[in-house]
mmCIF file of C-alpha atoms and ligand atoms in Angstrom:
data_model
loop_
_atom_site.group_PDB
_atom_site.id
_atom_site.type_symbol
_atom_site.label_atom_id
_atom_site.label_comp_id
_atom_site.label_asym_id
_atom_site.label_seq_id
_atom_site.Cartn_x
_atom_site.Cartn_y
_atom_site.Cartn_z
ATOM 1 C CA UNK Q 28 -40.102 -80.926 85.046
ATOM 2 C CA UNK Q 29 -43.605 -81.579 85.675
ATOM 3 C CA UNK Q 30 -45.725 -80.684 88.698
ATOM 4 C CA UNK Q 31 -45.499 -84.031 90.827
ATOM 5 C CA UNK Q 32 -41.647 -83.487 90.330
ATOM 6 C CA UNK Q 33 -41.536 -79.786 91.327
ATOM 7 C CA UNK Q 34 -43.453 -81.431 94.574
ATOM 8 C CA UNK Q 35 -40.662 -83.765 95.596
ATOM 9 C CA UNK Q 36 -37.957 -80.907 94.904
ATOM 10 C CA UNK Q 37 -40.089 -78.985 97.771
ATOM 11 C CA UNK Q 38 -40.156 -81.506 99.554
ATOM 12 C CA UNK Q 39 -36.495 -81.815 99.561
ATOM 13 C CA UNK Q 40 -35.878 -78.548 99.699
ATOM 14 C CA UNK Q 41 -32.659 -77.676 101.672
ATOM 15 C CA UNK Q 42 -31.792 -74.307 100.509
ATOM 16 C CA UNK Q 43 -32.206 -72.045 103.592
ATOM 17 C CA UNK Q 44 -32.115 -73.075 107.425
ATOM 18 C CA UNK Q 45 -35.702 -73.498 107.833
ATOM 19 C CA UNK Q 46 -35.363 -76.958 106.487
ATOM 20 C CA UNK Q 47 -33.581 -77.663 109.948
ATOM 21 C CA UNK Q 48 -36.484 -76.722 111.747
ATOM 22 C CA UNK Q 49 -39.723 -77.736 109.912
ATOM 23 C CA UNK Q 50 -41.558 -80.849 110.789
ATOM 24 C CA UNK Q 51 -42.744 -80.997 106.737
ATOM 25 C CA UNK Q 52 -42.574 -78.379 103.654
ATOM 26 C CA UNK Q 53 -46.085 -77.173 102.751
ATOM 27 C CA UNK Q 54 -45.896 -77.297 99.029
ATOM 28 C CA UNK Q 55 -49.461 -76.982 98.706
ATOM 29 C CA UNK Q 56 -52.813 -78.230 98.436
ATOM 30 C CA UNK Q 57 -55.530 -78.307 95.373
ATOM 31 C CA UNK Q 58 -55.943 -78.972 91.974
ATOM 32 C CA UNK Q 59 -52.556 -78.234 89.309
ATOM 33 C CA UNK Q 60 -55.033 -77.402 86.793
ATOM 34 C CA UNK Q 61 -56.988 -74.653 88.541
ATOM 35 C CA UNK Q 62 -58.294 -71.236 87.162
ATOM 36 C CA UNK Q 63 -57.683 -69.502 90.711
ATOM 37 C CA UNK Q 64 -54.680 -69.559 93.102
ATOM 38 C CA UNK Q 65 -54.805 -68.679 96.011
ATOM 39 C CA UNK Q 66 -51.435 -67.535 98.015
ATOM 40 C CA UNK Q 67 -50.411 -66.922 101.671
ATOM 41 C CA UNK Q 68 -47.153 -66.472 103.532
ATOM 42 C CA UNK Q 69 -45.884 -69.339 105.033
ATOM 43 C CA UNK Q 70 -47.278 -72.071 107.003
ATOM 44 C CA UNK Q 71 -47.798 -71.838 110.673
ATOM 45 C CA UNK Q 72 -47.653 -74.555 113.522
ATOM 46 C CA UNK Q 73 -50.784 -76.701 112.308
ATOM 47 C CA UNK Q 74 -49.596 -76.451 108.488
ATOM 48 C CA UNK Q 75 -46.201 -77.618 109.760
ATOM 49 C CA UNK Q 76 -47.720 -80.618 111.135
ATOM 50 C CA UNK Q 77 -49.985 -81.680 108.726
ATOM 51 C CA UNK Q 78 -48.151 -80.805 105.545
ATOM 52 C CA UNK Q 79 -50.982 -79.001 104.036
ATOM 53 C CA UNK Q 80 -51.796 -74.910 103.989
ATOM 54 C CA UNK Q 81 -54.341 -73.622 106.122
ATOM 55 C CA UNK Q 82 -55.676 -76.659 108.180
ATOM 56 C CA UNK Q 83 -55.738 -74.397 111.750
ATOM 57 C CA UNK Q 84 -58.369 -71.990 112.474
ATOM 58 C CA UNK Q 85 -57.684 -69.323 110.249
ATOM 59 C CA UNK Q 86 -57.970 -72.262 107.500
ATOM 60 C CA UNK Q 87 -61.403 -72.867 108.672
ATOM 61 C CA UNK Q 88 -62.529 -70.195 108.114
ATOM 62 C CA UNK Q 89 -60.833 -69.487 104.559
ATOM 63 C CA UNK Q 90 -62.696 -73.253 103.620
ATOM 64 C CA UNK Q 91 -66.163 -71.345 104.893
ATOM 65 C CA UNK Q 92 -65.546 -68.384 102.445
ATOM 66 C CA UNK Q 93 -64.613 -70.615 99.734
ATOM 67 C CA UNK Q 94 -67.716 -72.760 100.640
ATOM 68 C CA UNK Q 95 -69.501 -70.023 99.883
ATOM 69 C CA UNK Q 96 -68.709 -69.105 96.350
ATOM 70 C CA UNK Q 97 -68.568 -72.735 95.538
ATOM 71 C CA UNK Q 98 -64.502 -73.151 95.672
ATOM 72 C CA UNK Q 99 -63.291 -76.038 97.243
ATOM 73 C CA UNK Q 100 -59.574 -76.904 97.481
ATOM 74 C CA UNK Q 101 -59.870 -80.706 96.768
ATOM 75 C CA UNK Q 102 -61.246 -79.865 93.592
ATOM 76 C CA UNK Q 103 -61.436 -76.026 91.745
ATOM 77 C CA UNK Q 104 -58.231 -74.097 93.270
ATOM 78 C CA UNK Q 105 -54.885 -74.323 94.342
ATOM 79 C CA UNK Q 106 -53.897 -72.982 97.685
ATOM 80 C CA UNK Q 107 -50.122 -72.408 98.747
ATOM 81 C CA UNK Q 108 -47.924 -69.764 100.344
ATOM 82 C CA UNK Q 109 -44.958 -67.835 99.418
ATOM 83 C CA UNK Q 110 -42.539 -69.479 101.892
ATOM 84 C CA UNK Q 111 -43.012 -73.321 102.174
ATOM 85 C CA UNK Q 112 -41.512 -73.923 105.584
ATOM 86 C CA UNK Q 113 -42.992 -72.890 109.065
ATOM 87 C CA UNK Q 114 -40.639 -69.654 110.393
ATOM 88 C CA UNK Q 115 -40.176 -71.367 114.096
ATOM 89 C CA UNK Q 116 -42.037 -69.283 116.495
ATOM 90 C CA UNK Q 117 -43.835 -68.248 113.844
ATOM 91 C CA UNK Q 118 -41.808 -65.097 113.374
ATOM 92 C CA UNK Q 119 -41.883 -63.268 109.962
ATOM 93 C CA UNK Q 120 -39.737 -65.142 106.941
ATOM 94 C CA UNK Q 121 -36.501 -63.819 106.902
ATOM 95 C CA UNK Q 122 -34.971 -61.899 103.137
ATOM 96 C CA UNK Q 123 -32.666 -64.955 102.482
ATOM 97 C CA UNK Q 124 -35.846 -67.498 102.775
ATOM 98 C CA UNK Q 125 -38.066 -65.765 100.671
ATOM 99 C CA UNK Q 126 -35.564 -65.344 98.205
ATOM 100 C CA UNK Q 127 -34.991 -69.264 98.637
ATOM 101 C CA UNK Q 128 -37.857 -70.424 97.839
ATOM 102 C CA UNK Q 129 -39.960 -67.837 95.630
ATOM 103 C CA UNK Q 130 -38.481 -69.968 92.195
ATOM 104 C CA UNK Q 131 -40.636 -72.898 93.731
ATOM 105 C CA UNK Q 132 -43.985 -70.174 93.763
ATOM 106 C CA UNK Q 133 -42.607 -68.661 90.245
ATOM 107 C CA UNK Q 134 -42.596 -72.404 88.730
ATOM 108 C CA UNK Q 135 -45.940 -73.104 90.440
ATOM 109 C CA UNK Q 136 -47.244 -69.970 88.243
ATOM 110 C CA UNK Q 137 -46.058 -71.447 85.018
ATOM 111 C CA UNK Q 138 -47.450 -74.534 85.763
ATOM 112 C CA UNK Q 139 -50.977 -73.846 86.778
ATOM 113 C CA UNK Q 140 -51.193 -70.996 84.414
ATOM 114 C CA UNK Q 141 -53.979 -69.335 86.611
ATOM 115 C CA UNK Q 142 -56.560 -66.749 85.355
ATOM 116 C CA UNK Q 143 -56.775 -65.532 88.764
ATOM 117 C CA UNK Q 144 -54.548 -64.772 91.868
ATOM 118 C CA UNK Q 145 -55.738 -64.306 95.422
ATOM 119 C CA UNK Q 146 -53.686 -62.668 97.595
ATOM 120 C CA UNK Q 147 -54.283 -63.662 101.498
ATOM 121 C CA UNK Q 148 -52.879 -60.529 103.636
ATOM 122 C CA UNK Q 149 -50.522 -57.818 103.474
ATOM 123 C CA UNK Q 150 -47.339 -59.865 103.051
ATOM 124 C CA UNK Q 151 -48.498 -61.597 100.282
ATOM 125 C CA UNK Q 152 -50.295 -58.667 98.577
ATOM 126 C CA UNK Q 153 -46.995 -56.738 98.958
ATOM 127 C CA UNK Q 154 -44.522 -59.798 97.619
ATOM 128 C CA UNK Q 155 -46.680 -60.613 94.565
ATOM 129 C CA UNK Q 156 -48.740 -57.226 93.826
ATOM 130 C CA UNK Q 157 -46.712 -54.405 95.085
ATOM 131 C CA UNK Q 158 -44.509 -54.023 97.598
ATOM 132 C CA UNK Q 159 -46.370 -51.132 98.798
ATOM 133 C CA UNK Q 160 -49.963 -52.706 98.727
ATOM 134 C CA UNK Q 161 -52.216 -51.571 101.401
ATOM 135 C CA UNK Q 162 -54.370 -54.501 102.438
ATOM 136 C CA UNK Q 163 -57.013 -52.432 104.541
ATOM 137 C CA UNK Q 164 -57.063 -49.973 101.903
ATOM 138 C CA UNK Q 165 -56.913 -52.080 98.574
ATOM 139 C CA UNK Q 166 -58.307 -55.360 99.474
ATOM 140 C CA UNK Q 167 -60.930 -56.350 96.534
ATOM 141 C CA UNK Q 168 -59.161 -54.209 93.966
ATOM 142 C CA UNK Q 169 -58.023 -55.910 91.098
ATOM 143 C CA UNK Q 170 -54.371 -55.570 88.732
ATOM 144 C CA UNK Q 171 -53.892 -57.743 85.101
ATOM 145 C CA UNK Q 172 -50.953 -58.812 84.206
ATOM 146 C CA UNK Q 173 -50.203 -60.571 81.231
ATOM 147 C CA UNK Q 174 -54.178 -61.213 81.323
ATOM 148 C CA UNK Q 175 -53.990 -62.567 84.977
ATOM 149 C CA UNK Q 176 -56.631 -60.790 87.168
ATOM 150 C CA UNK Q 177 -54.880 -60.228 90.556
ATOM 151 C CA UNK Q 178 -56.330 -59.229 93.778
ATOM 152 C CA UNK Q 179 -55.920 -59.521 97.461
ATOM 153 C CA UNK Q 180 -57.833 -59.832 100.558
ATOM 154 C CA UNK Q 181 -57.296 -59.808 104.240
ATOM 155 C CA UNK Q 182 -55.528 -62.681 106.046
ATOM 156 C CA UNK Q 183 -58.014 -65.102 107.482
ATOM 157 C CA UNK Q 184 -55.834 -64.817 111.057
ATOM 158 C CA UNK Q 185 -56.237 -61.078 110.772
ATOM 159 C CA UNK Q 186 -60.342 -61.144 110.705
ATOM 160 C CA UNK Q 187 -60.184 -64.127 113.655
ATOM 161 C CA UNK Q 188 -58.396 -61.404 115.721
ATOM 162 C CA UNK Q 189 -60.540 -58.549 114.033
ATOM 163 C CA UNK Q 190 -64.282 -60.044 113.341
ATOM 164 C CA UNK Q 191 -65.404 -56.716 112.425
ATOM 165 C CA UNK Q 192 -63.696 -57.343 109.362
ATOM 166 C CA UNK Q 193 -65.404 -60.133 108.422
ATOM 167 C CA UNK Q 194 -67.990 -58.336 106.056
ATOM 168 C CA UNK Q 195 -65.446 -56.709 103.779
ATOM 169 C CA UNK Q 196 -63.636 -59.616 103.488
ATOM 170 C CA UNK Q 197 -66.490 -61.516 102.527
ATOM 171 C CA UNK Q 198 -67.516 -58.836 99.626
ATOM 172 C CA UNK Q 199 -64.247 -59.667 98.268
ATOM 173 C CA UNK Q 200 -65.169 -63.235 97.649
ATOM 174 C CA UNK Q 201 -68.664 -62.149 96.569
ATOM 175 C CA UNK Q 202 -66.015 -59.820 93.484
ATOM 176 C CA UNK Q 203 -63.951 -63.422 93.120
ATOM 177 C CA UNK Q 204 -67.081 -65.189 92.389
ATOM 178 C CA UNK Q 205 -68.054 -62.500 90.012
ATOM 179 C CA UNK Q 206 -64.308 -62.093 88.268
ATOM 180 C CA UNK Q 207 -64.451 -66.435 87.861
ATOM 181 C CA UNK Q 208 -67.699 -65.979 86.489
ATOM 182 C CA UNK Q 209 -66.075 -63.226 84.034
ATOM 183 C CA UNK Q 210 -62.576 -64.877 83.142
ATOM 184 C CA UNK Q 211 -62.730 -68.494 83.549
ATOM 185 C CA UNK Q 212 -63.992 -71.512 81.938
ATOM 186 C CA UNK Q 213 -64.439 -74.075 84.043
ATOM 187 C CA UNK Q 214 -67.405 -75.160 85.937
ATOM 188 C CA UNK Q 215 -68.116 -74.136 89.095
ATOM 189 C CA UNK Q 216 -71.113 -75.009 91.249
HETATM 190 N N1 URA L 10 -51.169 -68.578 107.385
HETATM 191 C C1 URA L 10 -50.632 -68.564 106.147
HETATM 192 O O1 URA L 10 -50.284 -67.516 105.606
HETATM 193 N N2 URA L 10 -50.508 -69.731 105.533
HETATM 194 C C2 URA L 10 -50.889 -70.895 106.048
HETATM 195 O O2 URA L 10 -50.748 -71.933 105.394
HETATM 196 C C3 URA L 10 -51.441 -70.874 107.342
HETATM 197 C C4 URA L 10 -51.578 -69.712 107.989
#
């Protein structure tokens, strides 16, 4: 299976009951061959509309940090969530749908092979780094495994409803930046 065919699989995903309720699966947005992945939780009611991972506000101002440190999802990283269908109400994913559709994150993993993970919020930091990650306490730290460099930082809907945030979050770009400029190969400007 190649990428473009684990896409349409997504996209006609029925294993769990969200597929009842979504408008469209967010499988993802970027570039298959990136160095860095980034990784939320699920799509919310924008992402649901469009098809594509953080287009509403808190996506905003994700594209402004990555803007910053010279990423840019239409070309250097791939951006997609754990669960690819919007919970309605936007209430947490339930056990049965992350267990549903964490093979389509797993094969996304192989795929891209990336150097680096980014971890965007608690739930993801706990899924994919430990399921007792503190995000306010471990944000910016980084794990390897398997010579993958994995970190997390907070949720870009966390700092709109926190702004005093903002400045830690945006030293843990500033230590992505500096990681990409350790680990990876390809160019970046
Ligand atoms: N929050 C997420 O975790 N993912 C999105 O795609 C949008 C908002």
């Amino acid at each position: 299976m190649d990428f473009e065919q684990l896409k349409q699989a997504c996209l006609a995903c029925e294993k769990c009951d969200l597929c009842r309720t979504r408008t469209q699966v967010v499988f993802g947005e970027g570039n298959p061959n990136a160095e860095v992945l980034f990784i939320g939780e699920a799509p919310g009611k924008s992402e649901d509309e469009q098809g594509l991972p953080f287009v509403g506000r808190s996506g905003q101002l994700l594209d402004q940090y990555l803007k910053a440190i010279h990423l840019d999802r239409k070309k250097n990283i791939f951006i997609t969530n754990i669960v690819k269908c919007r919970p309605p109400e936007n209430r947490d994913p339930a056990p049965n749908e992350w267990d549903s559709c964490l093979p389509y994150l797993r094969l996304q993993f192989k795929m891209i092979q990336p150097k680096i993970v980014v971890c965007l919020g608690r739930i993801a930091a706990q899924r994919i780094i430990r399921p007792d990650f503190s995000v306010m306490k471990e944000h910016g730290q980084w794990t390897e495994k398997n010579g993958v460099f994995f970190t997390a930082t907070l949720h870009p809907a966390a700092l709109l409803r926190n702004p005093n945030n903002k400045p830690l979050s945006y030293a843990d770009y500033v230590a992505i930046r500096e990681k990409i400029e350790q680990v990876c190969t390809h160019t970046y400007e």
